[in-house]
PDB file of C-alpha atoms in Angstrom:
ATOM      1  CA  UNK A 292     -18.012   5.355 -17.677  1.00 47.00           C
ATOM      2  CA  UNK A 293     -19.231   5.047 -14.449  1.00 54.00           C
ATOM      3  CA  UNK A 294     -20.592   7.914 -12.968  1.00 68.00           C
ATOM      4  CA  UNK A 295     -19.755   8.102  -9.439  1.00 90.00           C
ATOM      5  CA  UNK A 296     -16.254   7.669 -10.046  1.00 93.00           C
ATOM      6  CA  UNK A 297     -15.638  10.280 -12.833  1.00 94.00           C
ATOM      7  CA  UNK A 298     -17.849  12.825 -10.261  1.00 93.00           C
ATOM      8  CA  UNK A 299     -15.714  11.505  -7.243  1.00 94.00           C
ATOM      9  CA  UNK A 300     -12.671  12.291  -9.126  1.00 95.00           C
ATOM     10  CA  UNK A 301     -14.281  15.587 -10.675  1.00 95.00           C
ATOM     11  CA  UNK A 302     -15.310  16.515  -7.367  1.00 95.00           C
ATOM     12  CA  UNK A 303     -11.973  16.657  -5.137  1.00 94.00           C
ATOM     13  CA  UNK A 304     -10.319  18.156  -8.541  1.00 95.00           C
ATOM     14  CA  UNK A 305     -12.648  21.370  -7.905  1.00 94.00           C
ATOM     15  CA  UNK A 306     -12.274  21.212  -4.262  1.00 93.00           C
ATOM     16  CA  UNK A 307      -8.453  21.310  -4.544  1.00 91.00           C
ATOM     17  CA  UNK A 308      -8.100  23.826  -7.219  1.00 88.00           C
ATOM     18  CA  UNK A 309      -9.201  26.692  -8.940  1.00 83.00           C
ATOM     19  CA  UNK A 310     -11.403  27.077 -12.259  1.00 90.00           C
ATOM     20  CA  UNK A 311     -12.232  23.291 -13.410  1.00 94.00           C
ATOM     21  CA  UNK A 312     -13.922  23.481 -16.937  1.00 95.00           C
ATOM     22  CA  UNK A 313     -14.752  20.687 -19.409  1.00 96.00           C
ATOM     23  CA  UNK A 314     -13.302  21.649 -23.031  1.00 96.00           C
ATOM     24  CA  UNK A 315     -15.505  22.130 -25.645  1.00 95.00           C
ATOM     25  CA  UNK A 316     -16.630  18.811 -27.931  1.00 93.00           C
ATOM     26  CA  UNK A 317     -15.417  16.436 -25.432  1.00 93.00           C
ATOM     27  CA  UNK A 318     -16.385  14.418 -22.294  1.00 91.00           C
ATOM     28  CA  UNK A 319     -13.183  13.233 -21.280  1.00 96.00           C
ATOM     29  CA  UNK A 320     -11.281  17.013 -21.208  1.00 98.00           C
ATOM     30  CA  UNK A 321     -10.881  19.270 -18.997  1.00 97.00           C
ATOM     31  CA  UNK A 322      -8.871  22.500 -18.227  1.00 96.00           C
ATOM     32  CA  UNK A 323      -6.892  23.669 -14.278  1.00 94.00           C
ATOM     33  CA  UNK A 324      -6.721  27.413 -13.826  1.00 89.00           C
ATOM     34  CA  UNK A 325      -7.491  28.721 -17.527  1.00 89.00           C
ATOM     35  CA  UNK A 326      -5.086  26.795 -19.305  1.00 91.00           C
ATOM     36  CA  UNK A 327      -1.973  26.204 -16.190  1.00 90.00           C
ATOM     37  CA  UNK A 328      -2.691  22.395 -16.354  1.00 94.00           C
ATOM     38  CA  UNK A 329      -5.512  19.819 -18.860  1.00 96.00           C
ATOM     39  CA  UNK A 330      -6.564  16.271 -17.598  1.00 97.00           C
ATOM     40  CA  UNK A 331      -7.724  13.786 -20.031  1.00 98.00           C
ATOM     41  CA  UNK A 332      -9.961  11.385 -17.525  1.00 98.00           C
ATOM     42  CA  UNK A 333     -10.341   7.397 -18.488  1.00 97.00           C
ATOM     43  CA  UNK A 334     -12.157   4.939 -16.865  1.00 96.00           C
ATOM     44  CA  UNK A 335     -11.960   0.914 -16.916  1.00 95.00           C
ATOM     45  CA  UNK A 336     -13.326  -2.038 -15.033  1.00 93.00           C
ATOM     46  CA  UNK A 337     -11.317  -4.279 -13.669  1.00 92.00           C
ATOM     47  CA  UNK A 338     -10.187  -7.555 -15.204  1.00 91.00           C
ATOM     48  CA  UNK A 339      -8.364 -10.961 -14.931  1.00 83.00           C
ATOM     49  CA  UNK A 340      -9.024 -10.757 -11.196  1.00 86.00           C
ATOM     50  CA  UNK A 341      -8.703  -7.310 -10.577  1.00 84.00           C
ATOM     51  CA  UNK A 342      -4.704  -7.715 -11.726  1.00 91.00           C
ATOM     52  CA  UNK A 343      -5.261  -5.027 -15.125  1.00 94.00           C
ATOM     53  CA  UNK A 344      -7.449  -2.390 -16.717  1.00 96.00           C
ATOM     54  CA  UNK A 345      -8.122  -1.725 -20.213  1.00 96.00           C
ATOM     55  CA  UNK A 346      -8.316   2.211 -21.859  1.00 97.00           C
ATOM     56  CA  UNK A 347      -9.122   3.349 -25.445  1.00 97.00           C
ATOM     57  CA  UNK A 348      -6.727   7.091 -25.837  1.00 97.00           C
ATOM     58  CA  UNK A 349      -8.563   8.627 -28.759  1.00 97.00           C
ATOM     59  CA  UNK A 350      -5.916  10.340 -31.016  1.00 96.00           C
ATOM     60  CA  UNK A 351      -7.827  13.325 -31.452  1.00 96.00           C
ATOM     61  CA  UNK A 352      -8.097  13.868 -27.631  1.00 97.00           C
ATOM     62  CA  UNK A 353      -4.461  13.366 -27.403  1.00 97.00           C
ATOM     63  CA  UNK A 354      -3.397  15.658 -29.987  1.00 95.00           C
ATOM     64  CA  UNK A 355      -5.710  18.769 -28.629  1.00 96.00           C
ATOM     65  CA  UNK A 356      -3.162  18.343 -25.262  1.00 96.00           C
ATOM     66  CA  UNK A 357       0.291  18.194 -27.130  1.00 94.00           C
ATOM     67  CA  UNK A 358       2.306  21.019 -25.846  1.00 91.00           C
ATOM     68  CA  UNK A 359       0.807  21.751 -22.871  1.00 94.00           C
ATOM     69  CA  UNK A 360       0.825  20.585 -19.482  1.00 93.00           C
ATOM     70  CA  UNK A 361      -1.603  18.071 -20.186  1.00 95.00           C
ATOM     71  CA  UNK A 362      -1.877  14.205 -17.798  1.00 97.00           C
ATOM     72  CA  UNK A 363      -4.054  11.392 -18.236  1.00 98.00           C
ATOM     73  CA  UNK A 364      -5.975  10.332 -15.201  1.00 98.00           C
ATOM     74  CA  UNK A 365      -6.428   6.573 -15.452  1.00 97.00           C
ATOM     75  CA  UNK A 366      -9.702   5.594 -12.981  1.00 97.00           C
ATOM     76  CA  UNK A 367     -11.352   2.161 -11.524  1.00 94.00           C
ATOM     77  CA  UNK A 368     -13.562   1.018  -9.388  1.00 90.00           C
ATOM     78  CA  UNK A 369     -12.330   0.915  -5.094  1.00 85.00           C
ATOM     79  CA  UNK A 370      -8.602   2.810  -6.534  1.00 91.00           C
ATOM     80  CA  UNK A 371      -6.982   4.553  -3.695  1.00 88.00           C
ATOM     81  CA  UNK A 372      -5.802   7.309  -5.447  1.00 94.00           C
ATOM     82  CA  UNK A 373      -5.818   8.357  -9.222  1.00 97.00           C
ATOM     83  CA  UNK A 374      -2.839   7.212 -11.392  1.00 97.00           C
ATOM     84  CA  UNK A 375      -2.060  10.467 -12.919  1.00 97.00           C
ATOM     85  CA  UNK A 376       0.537   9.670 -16.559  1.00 96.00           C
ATOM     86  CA  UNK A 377       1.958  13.188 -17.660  1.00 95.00           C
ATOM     87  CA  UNK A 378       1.333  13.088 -21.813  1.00 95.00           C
ATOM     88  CA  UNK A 379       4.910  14.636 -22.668  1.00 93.00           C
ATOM     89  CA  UNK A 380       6.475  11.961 -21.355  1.00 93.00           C
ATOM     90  CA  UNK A 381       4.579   9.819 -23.693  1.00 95.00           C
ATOM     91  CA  UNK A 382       4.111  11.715 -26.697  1.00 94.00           C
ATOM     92  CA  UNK A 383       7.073  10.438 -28.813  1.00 94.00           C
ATOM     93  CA  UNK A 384       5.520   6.994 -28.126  1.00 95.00           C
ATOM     94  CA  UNK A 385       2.133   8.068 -29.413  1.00 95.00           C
ATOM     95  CA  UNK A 386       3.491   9.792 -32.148  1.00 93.00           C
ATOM     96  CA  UNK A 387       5.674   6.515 -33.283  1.00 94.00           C
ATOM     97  CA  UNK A 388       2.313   4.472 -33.129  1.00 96.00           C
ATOM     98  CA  UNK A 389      -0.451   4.226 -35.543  1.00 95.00           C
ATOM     99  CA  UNK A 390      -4.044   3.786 -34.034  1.00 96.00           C
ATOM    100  CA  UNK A 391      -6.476   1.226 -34.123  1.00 96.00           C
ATOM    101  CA  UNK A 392      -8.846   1.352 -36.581  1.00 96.00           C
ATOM    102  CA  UNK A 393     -11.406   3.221 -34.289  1.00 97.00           C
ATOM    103  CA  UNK A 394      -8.482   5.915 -33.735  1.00 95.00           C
ATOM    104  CA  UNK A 395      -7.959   4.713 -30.173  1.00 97.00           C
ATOM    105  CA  UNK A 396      -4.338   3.551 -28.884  1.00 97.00           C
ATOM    106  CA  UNK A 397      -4.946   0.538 -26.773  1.00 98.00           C
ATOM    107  CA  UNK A 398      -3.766   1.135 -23.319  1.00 97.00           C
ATOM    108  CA  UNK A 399      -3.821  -1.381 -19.844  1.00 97.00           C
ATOM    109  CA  UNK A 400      -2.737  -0.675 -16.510  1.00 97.00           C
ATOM    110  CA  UNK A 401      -1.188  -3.895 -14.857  1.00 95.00           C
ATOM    111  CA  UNK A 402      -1.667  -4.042 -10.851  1.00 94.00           C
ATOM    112  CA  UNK A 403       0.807  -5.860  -9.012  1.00 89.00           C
ATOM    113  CA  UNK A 404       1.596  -6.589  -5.937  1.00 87.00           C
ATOM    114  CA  UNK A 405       4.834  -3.986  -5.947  1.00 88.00           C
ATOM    115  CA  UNK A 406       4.630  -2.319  -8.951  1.00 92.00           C
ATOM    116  CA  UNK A 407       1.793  -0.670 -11.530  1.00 95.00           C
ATOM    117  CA  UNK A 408       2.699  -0.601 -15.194  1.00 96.00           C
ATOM    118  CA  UNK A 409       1.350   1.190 -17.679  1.00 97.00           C
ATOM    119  CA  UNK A 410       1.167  -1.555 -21.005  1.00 97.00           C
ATOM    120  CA  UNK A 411       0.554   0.502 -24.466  1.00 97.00           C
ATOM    121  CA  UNK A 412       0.067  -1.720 -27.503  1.00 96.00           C
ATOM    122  CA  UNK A 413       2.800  -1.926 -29.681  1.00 95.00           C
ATOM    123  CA  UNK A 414       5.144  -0.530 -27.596  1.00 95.00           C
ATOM    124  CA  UNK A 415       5.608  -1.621 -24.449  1.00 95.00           C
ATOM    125  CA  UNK A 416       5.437  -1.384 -20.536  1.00 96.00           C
ATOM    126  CA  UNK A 417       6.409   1.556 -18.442  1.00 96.00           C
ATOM    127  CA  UNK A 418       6.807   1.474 -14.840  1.00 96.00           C
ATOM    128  CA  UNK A 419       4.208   4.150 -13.507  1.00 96.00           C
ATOM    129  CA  UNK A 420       3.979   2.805  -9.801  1.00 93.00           C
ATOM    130  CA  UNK A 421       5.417   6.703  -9.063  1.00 92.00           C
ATOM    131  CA  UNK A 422       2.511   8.581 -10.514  1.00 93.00           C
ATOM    132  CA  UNK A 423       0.049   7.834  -7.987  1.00 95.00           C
ATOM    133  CA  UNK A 424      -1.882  10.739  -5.874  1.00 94.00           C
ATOM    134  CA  UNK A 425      -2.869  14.305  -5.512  1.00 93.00           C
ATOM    135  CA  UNK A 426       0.543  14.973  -4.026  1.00 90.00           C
ATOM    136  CA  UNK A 427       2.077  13.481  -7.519  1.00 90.00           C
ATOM    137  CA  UNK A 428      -0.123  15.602  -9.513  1.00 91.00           C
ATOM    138  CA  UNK A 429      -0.105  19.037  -7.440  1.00 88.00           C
ATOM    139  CA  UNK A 430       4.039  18.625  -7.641  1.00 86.00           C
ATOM    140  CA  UNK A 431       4.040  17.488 -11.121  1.00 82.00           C
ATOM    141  CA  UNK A 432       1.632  20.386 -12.249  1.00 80.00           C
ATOM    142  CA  UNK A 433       3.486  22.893  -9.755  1.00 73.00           C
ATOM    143  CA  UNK A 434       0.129  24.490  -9.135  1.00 62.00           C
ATOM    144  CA  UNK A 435      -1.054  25.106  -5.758  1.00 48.00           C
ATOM    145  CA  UNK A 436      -4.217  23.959  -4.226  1.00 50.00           C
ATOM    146  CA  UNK A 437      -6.791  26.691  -3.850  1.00 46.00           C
ATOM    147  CA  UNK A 438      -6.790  26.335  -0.159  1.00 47.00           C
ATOM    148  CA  UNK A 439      -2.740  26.353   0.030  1.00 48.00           C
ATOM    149  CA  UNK A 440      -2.392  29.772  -1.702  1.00 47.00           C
ATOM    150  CA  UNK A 441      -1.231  32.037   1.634  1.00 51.00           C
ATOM    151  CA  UNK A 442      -2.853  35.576   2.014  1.00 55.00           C
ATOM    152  CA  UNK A 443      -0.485  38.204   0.334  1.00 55.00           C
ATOM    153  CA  UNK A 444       0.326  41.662   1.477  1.00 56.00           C
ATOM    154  CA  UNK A 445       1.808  44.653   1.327  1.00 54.00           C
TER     155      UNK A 445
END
């Protein structure tokens, strides 16, 4: 993966909220405000003149997240914002699918002009072009940016 993106990304994530923590026996995980939200980070280079991306979801990453409120951050090179997928929405997919044999599900993210889909093998394509942003993420998770939380008293 390349660096400087996964820090970039890792970076503004601990700016904008509150206890960031990699889980335990994984590079890829990492837990929001003690267990409120989980991002599972991927990175790809682009391809086919910069039109798609291509992302191995290992199965045992995915299945640590199921239940909670867990989204998978897809990442490339000179991306405007970070396409954030929430995993409920896709876990009946996952769990209808059988691997590849390295355990991954094979995942792309088409770029076009109007529209981003998300392509998973054996499945299908799903429009994501909504899932853009930290605005899409902070409303999605429903937590509040460190900075945002207003003084209370009494």
């Amino acid at each position: 993966m390349t660096t400087s993106v996964k820090s970039q990304f890792l970076a503004e994530l601990s700016k904008r909220f509150d206890k960031v923590s990699k889980l335990d026996n994984s590079l890829s995980l990492y837990e929001i405000g003690g267990g409120d939200a989980f991002v599972y980070i991927r990175y790809s280079k682009l391809h086919s003149n910069d039109k798609k991306t291509f992302y191995g979801l290992r199965r045992d990453d995915l299945r640590r997240l199921e239940g909670k409120n867990a989204y998978i951050v897809f990442l490339w090179v000179q991306q405007p914002d970070p396409l954030f997928i929430r995993l409920a929405e896709y876990e009946p997919v996952f769990n209808d699918l059988v691997p590849a044999s390295d355990g991954q599900f094979k995942v792309q993210v088409y770029l076009g002009k109007d529209n981003t889909d998300l392509y998973v093998a054996n499945s299908g394509r799903y429009n994501v072009e909504g899932n853009y942003g930290w605005d899409f993420f902070e409303q999605a998770t429903r937590l509040l940016p460190a900075h945002n939380i207003p003084p209370l008293s009494h």
